GROMACS .gro file of C-alpha atoms in nm:
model
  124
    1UNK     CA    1  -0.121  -0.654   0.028
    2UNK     CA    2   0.087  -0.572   0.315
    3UNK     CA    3   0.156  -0.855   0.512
    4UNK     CA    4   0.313  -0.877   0.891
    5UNK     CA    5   0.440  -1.222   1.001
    6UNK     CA    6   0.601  -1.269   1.357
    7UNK     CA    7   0.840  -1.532   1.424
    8UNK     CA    8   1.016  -1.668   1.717
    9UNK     CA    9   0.772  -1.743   1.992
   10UNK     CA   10   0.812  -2.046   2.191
   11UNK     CA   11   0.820  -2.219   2.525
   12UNK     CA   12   1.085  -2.113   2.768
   13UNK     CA   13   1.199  -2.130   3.135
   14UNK     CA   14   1.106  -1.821   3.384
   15UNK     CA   15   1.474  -1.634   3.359
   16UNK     CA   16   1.491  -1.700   2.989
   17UNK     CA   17   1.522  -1.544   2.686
   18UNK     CA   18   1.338  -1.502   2.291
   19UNK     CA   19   1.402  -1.269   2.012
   20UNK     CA   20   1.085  -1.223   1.887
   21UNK     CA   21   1.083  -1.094   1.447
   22UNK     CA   22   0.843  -0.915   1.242
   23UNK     CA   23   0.899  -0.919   0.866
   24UNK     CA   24   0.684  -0.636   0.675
   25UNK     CA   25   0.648  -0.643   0.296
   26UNK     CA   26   0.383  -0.621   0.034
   27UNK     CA   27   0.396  -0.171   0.099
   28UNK     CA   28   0.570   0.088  -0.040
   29UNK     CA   29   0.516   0.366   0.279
   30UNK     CA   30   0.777   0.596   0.295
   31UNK     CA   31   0.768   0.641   0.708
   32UNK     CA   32   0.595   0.393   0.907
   33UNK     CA   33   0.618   0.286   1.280
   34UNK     CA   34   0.607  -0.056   1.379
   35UNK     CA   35   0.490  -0.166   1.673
   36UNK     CA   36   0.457  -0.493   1.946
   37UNK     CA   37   0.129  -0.577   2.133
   38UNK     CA   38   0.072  -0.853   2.312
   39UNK     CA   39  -0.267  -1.026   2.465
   40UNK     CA   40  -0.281  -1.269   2.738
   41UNK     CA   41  -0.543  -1.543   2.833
   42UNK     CA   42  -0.857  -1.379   2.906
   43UNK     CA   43  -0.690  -1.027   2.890
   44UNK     CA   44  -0.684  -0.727   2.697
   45UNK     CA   45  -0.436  -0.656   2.453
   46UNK     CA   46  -0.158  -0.430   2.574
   47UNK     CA   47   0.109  -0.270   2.396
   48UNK     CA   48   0.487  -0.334   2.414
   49UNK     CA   49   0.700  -0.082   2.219
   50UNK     CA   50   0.702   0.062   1.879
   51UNK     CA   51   0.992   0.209   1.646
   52UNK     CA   52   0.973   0.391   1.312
   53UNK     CA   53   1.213   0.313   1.019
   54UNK     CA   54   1.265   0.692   0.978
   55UNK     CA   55   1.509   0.773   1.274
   56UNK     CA   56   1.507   0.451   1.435
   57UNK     CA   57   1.321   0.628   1.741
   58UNK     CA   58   1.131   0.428   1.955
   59UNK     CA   59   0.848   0.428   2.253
   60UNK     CA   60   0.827   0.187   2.543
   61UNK     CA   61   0.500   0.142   2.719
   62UNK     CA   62   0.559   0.237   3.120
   63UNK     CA   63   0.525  -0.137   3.225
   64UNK     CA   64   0.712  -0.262   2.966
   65UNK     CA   65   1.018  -0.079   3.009
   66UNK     CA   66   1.374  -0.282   3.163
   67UNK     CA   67   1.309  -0.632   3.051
   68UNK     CA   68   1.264  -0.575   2.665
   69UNK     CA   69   1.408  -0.388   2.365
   70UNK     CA   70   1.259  -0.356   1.997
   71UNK     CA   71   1.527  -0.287   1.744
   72UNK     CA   72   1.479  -0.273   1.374
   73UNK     CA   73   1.670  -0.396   1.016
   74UNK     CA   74   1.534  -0.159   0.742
   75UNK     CA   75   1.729  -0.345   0.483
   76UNK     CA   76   1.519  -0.636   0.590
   77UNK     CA   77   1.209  -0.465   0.671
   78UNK     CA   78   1.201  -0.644   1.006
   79UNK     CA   79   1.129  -0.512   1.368
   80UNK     CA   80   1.258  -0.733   1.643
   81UNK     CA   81   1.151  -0.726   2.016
   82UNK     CA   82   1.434  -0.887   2.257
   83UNK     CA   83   1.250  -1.070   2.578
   84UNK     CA   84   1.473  -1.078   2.856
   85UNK     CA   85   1.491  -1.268   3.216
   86UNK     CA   86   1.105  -1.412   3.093
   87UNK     CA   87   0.836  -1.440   3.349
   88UNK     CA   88   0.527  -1.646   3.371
   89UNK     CA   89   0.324  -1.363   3.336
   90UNK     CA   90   0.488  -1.272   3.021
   91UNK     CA   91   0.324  -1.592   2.873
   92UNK     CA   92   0.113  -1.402   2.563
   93UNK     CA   93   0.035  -1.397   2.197
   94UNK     CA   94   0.257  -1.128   2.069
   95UNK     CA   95   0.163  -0.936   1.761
   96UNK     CA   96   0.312  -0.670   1.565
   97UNK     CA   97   0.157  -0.422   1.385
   98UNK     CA   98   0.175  -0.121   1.145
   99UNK     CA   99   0.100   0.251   1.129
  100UNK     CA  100   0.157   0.394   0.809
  101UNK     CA  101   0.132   0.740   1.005
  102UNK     CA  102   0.439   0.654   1.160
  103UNK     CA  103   0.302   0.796   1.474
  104UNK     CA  104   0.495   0.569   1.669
  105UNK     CA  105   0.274   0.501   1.982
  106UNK     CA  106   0.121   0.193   2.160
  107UNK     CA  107  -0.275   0.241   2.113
  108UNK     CA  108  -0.399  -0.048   1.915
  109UNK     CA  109  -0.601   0.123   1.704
  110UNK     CA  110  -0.349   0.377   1.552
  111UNK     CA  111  -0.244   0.049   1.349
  112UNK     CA  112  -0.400  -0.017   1.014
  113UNK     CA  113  -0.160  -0.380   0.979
  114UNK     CA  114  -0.165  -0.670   1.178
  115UNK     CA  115   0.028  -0.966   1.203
  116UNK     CA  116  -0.084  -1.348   1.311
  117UNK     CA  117   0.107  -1.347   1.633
  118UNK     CA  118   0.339  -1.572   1.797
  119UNK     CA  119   0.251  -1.732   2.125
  120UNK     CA  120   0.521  -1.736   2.390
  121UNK     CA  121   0.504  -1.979   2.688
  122UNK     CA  122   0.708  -1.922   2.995
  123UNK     CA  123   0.701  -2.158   3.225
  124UNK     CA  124   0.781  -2.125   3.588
   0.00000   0.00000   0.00000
């Protein structure tokens, strides 16, 4: 079965920095997108960015543009968001997910796959 599992959450300082990974196996799609969500405390879950393995393309939802970057290893099958200068509100379960459309966008239900998450804590 296909099978998402993040990696890399923890508990940082505001101003800090994670690398957040999502390795992808158990499918044999040809184009997919992958994507990042993340849900805070008593909040909805939001999306983050998404990037297909086809062109390495990617989408960045309007708020979450500046501070972080998704990037990709096909070889590895593994998506990667970079968190940068971390704020408290930041402080989420982040969860990636996958779209065997490859359609590349950051609506939660387009996305058939989910991972576990990984919580990051940023404290102030």
């Amino acid at each position: 079965e296909v099978q998402l599992v993040e990696s890399g959450g923890g508990l940082v300082q505001a101003g800090g920095s994670l690398r957040l990974s999502c390795a992808a196996s158990g499918f044999t799609f040809g184009d997919y997108a992958i994507a990042w969500f993340r849900q805070a405390p008593g909040k909805e879950r939001e999306g983050v960015s998404c990037i297909r393995n086809s062109d390495g393309s990617t989408y960045y939802a309007d708020s979450m543009k500046g501070r972080f970057t998704i990037s990709s290893d096909n070889a590895k099958n593994t998506v990667y968001l970079q968190l940068n200068s971390l704020k408290p509100e930041d402080t989420a379960d982040y969860y990636c997910a996958l779209d065997p459309r490859a359609r590349c966008t950051v609506v939660p239900l387009r996305y058939s796959y989910w991972g576990q998450g990984t919580q990051v804590t940023v404290s102030s």
